[in-house]
Coordinates of C-alpha atoms in Angstrom, one line a residue:
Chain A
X79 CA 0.0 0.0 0.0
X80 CA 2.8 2.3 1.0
X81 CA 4.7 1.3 -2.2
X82 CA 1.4 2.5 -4.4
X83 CA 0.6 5.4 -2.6
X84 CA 4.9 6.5 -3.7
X85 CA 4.6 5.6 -6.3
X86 CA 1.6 8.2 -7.5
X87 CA 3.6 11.0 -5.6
X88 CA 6.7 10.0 -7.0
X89 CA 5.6 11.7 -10.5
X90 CA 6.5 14.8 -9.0
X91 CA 9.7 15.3 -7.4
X92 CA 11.5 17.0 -4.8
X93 CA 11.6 16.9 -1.0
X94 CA 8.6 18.4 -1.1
X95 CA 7.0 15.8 -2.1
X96 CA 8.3 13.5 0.3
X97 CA 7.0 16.1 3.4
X98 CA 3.5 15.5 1.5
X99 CA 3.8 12.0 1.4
X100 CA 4.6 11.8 5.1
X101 CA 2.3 14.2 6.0
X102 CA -0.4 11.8 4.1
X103 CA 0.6 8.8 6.1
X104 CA 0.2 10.2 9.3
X105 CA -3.4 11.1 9.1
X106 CA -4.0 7.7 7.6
X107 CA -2.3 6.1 10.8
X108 CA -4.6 8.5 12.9
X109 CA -7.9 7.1 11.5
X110 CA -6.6 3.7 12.3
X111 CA -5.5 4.1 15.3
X112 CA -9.0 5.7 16.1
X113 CA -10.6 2.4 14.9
X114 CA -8.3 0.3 16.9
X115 CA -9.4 2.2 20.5
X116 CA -12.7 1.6 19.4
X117 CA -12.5 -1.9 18.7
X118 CA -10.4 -2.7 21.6
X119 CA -13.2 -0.6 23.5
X120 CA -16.2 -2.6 22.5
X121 CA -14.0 -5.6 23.4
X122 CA -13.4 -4.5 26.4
X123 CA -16.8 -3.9 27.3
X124 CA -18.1 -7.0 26.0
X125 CA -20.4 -5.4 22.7
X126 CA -17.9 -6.6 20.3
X127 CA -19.7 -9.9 19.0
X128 CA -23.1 -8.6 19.5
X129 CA -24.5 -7.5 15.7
X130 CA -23.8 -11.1 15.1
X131 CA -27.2 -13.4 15.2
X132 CA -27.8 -16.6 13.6
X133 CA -29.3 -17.2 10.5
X134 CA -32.4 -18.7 12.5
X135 CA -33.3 -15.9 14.7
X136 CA -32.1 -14.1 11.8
X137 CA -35.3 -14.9 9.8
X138 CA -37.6 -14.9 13.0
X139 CA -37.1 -11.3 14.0
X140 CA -36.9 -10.3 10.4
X141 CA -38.6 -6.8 9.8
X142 CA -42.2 -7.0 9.1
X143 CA -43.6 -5.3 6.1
X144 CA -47.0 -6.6 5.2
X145 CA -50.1 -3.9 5.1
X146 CA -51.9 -3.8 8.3
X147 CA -49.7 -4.7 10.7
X148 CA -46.7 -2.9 12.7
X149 CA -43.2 -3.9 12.6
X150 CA -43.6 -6.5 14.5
X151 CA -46.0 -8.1 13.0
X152 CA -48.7 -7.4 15.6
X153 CA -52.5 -5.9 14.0
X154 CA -53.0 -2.4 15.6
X155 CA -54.7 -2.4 18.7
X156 CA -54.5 0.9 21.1
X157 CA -54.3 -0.9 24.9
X158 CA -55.8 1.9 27.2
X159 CA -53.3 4.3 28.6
X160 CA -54.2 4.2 32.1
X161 CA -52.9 6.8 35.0
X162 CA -53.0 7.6 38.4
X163 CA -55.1 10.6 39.9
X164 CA -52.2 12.2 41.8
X165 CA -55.5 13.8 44.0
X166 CA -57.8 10.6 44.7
X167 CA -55.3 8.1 43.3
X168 CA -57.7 6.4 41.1
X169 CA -56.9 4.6 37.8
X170 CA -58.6 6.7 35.1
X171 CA -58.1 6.3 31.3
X172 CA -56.7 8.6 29.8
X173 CA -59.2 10.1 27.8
X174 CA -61.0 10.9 30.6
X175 CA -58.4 11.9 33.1
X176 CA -58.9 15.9 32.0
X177 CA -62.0 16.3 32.7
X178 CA -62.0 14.2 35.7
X179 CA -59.3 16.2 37.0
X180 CA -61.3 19.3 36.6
X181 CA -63.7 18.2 38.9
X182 CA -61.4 16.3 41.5
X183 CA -59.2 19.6 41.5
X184 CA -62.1 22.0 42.1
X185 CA -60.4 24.4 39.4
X186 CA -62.2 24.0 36.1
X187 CA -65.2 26.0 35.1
X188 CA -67.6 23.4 35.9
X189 CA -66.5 22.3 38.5
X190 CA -66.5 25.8 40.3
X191 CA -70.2 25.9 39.0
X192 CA -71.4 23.0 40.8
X193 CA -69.8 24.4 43.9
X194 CA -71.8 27.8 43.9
X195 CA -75.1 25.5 42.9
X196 CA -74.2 23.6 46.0
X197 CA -73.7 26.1 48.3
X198 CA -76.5 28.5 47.3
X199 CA -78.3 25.1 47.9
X200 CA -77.5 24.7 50.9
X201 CA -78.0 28.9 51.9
X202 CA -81.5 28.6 50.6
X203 CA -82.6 25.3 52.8
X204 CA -81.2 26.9 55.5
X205 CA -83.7 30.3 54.6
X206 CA -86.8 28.7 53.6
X207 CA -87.3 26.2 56.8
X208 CA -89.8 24.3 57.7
X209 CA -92.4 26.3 56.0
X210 CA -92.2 25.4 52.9
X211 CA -90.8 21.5 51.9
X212 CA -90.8 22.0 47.8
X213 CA -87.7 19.2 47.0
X214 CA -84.6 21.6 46.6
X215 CA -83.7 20.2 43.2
X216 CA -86.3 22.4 42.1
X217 CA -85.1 25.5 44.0
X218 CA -81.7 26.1 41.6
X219 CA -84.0 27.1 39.0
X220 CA -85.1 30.1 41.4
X221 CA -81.6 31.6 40.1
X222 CA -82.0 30.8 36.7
X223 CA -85.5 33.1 36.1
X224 CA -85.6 37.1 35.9
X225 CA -87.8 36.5 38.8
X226 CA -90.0 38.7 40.6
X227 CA -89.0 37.4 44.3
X228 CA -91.5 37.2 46.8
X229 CA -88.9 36.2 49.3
X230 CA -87.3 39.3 51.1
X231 CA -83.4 38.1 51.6
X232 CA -81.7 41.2 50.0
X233 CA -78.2 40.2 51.1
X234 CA -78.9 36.2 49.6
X235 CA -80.4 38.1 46.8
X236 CA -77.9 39.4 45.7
X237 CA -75.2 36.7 46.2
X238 CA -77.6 34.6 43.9
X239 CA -78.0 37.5 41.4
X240 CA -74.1 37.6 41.0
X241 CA -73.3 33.6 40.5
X242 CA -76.6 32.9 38.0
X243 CA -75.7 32.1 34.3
X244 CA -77.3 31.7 31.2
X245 CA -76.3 28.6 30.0
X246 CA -78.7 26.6 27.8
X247 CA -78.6 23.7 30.4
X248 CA -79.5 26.1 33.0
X249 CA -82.6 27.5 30.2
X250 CA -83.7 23.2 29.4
X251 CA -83.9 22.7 33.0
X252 CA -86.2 25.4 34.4
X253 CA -88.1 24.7 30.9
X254 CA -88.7 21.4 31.7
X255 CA -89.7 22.4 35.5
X256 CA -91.8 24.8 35.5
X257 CA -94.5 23.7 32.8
X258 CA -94.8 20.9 35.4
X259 CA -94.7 22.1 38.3
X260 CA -97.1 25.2 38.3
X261 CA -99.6 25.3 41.1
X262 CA -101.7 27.7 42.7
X263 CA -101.6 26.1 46.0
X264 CA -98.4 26.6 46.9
X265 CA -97.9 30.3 45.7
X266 CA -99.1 31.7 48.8
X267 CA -96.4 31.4 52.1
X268 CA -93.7 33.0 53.9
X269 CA -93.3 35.2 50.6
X270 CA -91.0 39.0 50.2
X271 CA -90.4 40.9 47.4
X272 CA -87.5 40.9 45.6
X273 CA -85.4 44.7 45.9
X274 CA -83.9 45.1 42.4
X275 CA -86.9 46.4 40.6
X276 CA -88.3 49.7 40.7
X277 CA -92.0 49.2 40.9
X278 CA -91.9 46.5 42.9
X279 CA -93.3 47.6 46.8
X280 CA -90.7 48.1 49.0
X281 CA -92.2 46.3 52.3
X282 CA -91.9 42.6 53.0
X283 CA -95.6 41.0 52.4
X284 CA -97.6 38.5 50.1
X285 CA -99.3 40.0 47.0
X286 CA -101.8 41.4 49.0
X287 CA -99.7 44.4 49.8
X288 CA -99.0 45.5 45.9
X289 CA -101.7 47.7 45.1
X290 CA -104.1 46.9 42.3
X291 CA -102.5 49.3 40.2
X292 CA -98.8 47.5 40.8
X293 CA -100.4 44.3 40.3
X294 CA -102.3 45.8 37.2
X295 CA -99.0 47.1 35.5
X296 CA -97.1 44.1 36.3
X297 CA -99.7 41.6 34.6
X298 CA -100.0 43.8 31.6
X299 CA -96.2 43.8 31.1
X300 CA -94.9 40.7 32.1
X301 CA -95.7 37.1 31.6
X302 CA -96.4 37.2 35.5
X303 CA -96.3 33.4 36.1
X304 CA -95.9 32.5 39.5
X305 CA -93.4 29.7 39.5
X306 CA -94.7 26.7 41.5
X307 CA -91.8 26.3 43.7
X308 CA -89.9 29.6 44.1
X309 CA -93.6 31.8 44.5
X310 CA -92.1 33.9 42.0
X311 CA -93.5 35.8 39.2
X312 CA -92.0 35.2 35.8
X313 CA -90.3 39.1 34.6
X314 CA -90.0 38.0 30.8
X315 CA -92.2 38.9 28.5
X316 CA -95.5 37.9 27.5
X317 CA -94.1 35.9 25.2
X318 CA -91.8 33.8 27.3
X319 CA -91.7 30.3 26.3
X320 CA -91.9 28.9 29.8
X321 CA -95.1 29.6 30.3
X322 CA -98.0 29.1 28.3
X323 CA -100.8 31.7 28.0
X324 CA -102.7 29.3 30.1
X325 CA -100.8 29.8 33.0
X326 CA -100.8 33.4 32.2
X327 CA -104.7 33.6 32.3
X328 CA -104.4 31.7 35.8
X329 CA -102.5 33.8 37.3
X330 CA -104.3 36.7 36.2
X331 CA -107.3 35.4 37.7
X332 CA -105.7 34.2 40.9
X333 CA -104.3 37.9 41.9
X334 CA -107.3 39.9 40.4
X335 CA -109.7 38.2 42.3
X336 CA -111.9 34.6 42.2
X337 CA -114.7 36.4 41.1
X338 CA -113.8 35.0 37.2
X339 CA -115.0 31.8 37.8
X340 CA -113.7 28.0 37.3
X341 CA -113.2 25.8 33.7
X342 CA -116.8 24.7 33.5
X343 CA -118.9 26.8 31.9
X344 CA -121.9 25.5 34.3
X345 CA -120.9 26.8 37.4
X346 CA -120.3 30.6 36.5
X347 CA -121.7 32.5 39.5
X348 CA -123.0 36.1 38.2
X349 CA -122.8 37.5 41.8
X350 CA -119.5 36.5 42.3
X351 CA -118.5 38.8 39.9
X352 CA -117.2 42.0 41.5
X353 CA -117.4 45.3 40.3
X354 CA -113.9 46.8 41.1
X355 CA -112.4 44.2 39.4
X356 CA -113.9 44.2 36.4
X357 CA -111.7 46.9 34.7
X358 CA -108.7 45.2 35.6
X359 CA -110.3 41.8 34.3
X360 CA -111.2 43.5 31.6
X361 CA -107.6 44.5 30.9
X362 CA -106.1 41.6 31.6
X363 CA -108.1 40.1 29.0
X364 CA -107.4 42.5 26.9
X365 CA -103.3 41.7 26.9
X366 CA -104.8 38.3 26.3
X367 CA -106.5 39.3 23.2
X368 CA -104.1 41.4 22.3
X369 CA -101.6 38.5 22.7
X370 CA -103.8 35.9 20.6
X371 CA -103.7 38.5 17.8
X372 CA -100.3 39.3 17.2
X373 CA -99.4 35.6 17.9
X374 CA -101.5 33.6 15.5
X375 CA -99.0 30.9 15.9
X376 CA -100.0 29.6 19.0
X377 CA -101.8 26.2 19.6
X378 CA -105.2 26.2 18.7
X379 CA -106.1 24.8 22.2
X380 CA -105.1 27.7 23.9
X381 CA -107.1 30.0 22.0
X382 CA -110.1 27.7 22.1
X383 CA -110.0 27.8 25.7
X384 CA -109.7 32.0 25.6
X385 CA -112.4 32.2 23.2
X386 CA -114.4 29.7 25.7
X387 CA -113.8 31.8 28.9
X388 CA -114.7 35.3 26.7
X389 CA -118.1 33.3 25.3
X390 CA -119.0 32.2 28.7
X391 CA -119.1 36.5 30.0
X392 CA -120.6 37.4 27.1
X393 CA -123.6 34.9 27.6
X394 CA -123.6 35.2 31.2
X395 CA -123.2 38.6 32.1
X396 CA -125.3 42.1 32.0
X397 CA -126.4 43.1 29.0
X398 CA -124.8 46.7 30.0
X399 CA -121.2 44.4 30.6
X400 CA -121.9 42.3 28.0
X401 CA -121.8 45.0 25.2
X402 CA -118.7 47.2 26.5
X403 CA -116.6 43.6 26.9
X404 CA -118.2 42.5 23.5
X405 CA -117.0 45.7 21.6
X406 CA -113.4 45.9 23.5
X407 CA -113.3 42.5 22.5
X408 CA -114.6 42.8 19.1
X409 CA -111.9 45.5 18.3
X410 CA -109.0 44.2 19.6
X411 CA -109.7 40.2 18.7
X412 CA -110.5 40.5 15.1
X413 CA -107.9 38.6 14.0
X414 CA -107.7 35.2 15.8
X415 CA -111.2 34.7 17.0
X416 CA -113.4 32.3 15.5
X417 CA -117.1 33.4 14.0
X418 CA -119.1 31.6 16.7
X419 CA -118.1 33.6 19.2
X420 CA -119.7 37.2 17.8
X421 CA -123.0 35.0 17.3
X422 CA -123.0 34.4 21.1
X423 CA -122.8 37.8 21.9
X424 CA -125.5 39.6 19.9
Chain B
X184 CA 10.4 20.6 6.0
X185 CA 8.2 18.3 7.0
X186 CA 7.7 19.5 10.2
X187 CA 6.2 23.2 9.4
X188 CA 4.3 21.5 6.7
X189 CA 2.6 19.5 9.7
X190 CA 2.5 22.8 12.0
X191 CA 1.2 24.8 9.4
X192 CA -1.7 22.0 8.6
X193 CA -2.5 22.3 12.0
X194 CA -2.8 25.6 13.1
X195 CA -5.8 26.2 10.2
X196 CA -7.3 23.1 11.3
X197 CA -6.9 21.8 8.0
X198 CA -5.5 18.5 9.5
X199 CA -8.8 17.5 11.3
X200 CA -11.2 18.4 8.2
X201 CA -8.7 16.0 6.4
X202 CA -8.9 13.1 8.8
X203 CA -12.7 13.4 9.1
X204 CA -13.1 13.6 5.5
X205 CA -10.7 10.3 5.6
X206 CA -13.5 8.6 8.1
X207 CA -16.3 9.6 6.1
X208 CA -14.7 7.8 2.9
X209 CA -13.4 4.9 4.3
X210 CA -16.8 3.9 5.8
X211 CA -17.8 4.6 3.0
X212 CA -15.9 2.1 1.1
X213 CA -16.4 -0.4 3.4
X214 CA -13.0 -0.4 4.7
X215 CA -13.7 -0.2 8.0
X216 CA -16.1 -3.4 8.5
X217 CA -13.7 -5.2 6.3
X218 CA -10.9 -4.3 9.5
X219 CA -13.3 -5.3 12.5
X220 CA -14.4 -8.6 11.0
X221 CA -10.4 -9.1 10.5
X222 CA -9.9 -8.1 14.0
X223 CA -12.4 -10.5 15.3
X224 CA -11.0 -12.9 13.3
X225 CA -7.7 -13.1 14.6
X226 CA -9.1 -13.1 18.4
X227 CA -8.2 -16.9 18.8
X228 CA -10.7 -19.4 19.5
X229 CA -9.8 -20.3 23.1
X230 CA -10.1 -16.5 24.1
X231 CA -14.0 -17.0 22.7
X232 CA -14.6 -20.0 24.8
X233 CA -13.2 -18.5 27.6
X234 CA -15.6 -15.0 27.1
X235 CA -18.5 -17.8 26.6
X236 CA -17.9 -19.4 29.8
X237 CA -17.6 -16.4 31.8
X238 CA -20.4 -15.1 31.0
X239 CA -23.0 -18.3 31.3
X240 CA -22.0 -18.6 34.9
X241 CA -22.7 -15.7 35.4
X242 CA -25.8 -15.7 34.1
X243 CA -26.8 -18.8 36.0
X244 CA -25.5 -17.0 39.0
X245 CA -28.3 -14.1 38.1
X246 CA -31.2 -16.1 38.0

């Protein structure tokens, strides 16, 4: 090799030459002296001999290259990647160990939510007592309504006021409650008023303390639904989608006096009819007339039932009555009422 | 002569881009696999045997 590698350099002549020659060996003998640490290295250490296999093991761990399965030769199949809670120390998969950390944590959004529920819970047994045993899965939807409160507890009030949301969930489950669970039994007890609205009375008290004007101006511009569980009337509009205009009617009737009658058109009771009320039945039914006009869409049972309760005072009542609540209804229900109902009145 | 030729190679570092460049090719060319298989093949046979034994005792000391 030496003798090959002078003779190329020895074309050219001159000491010069020789110096490159030399110079050429030496890093040649410094690359090979590199490989022999290394080898005597790995010999040292024992990882000389180990690339060498056998043919047979050779051909058992060969590299697999089919479609559909890994290297190995193994079909892909995701095992569960399980962990430990470092809070409860629970074995969660992983998918759900987010979330569920959230919640274990107490420092998500949801979990902080459930929290305030909780605790507002627990503030609100505490307030209404004995008096009043509606089941308190019912009473987080007090929070959810733009209520009109009949409870007095400014300070709790408030607290509540700040920690309600919006949240459709919040929305489906008062929607689903309070369809169901309207009644006028329960709507009178240990009831306040909430402080937050303008007109509302300022003293503690039932309904019996708003004057018949309050009571008046409320109805005719809010859906005024008293919530079943909470005593509360509903602040939305008449068009809130709570409440149907059933309930509205009911409650209308309730807080302007009995003196409307019952469902069955048998049992209407002239005398029971009061005189002082009549103007503000008269515009209560109005807003439900006016109501069943500009809102066409609504069920055809409801405005069979309006159209029954109107038909019933116009056969029942004074001929004096009859006419003025005939023409205020003829001019405001023009739209929406059926034929047979003018017939009745003349 | 040949002695500032070497200084002179090593002060621009010249000498280590040439001696990597040298690794690079003879891996390359196989040179260097061609050396360790001779190496391995002049470790004599009773040195092997010996390595062999060594290490199956100790592996039966292990488990």
């Amino acid at each position: 090799m030496a003798e090959k590698r002078s003779k190329l350099l020895s074309e050219n002549n001159g000491e010069y030459e020789d110096a490159l020659e030399f110079v050429v060996n030496d890093i040649i003998d410094d690359v090979t002296l590199g490989l022999c640490f290394e080898v005597h290295r790995s010999s040292k250490l024992g990882t000389l001999f180990l690339g060498d296999t056998d043919p047979q093991s050779k051909l058992e761990h060969a590299m697999v290259d089919r479609a559909g399965v890994d290297v190995f030769g193994n079909p892909p199949a995701k095992k569960q990647l399980e962990c430990i809670c470092p809070n409860c120390h629970r074995n969660l998969a992983a998918s759900r160990f987010a979330p569920h950390l959230e919640k274990c944590m107490g420092m998500g959004r949801n979990s902080s939510r459930i929290a305030s529920r909780r605790s507002q819970k627990v503030l609100k047994d505490r307030l209404t007592g004995d008096g009043m045993k509606h089941d308190s899965g019912d009473s987080e939807d007090d929070y959810n309504d733009a209520d009109w409160s009949l409870y007095a507890d400014k300070r709790v009030k408030r607290l509540k006021k700040e920690k309600r949301s919006n949240s459709p969930r919040r929305h489906k489950n008062s929607r689903l409650k309070n369809g169901s669970g309207y009644s006028t039994g329960e709507m009178y007890g240990e009831v306040g008023v909430k402080q937050e609205r303008a007109d509302t009375p300022d003293s503690i008290g039932g309904y019996e303390f708003m004057t018949l004007e309050e009571k008046k101006t409320l109805l005719m511009s809010t859906c005024g639904v008293i919530s079943g569980h909470t005593k509360k009337m509903c602040t939305r509009s008449h068009k809130c989608p709570q409440h149907s205009d059933d309930q509205r009617r009911h409650v209308r009737q309730f807080l302007l006096g009995t003196g409307v009658g019952g469902e069955d058109d048998d049992h209407v009771d002239i005398d029971t009819y009061v005189d002082g009320d009549s103007q503000s039945l008269r515009e209560s039914l109005q807003w439900e007339a006016a109501s069943n006009a500009s809102s066409p869409t609504d069920s055809t049972s409801t405005n069979n039932s309006n159209s029954g309760s109107k038909r019933k005072h116009g056969k029942k009542s004074s001929k004096k009555r009859k006419n003025q609540k005939g023409h205020s209804h003829h001019t405001s229900s023009m739209g929406s009422q059926p034929l047979g109902m003018f017939d009745l009145m003349d | 002569m040949r002695a500032t030729i070497n200084s002179k190679l090593v002060e621009t570092g010249e000498r280590e881009r040439l001696k990597e460049l040298l690794r690079t090719r003879l891996v390359e060319c196989g040179w260097r696999d061609q050396l360790k298989q001779h190496c391995k093949a002049l470790v004599p046979d009773t040195v092997k045997k010996e390595l062999l034994q060594r290490i199956r005792t100790f592996l039966a000391q292990q488990s």
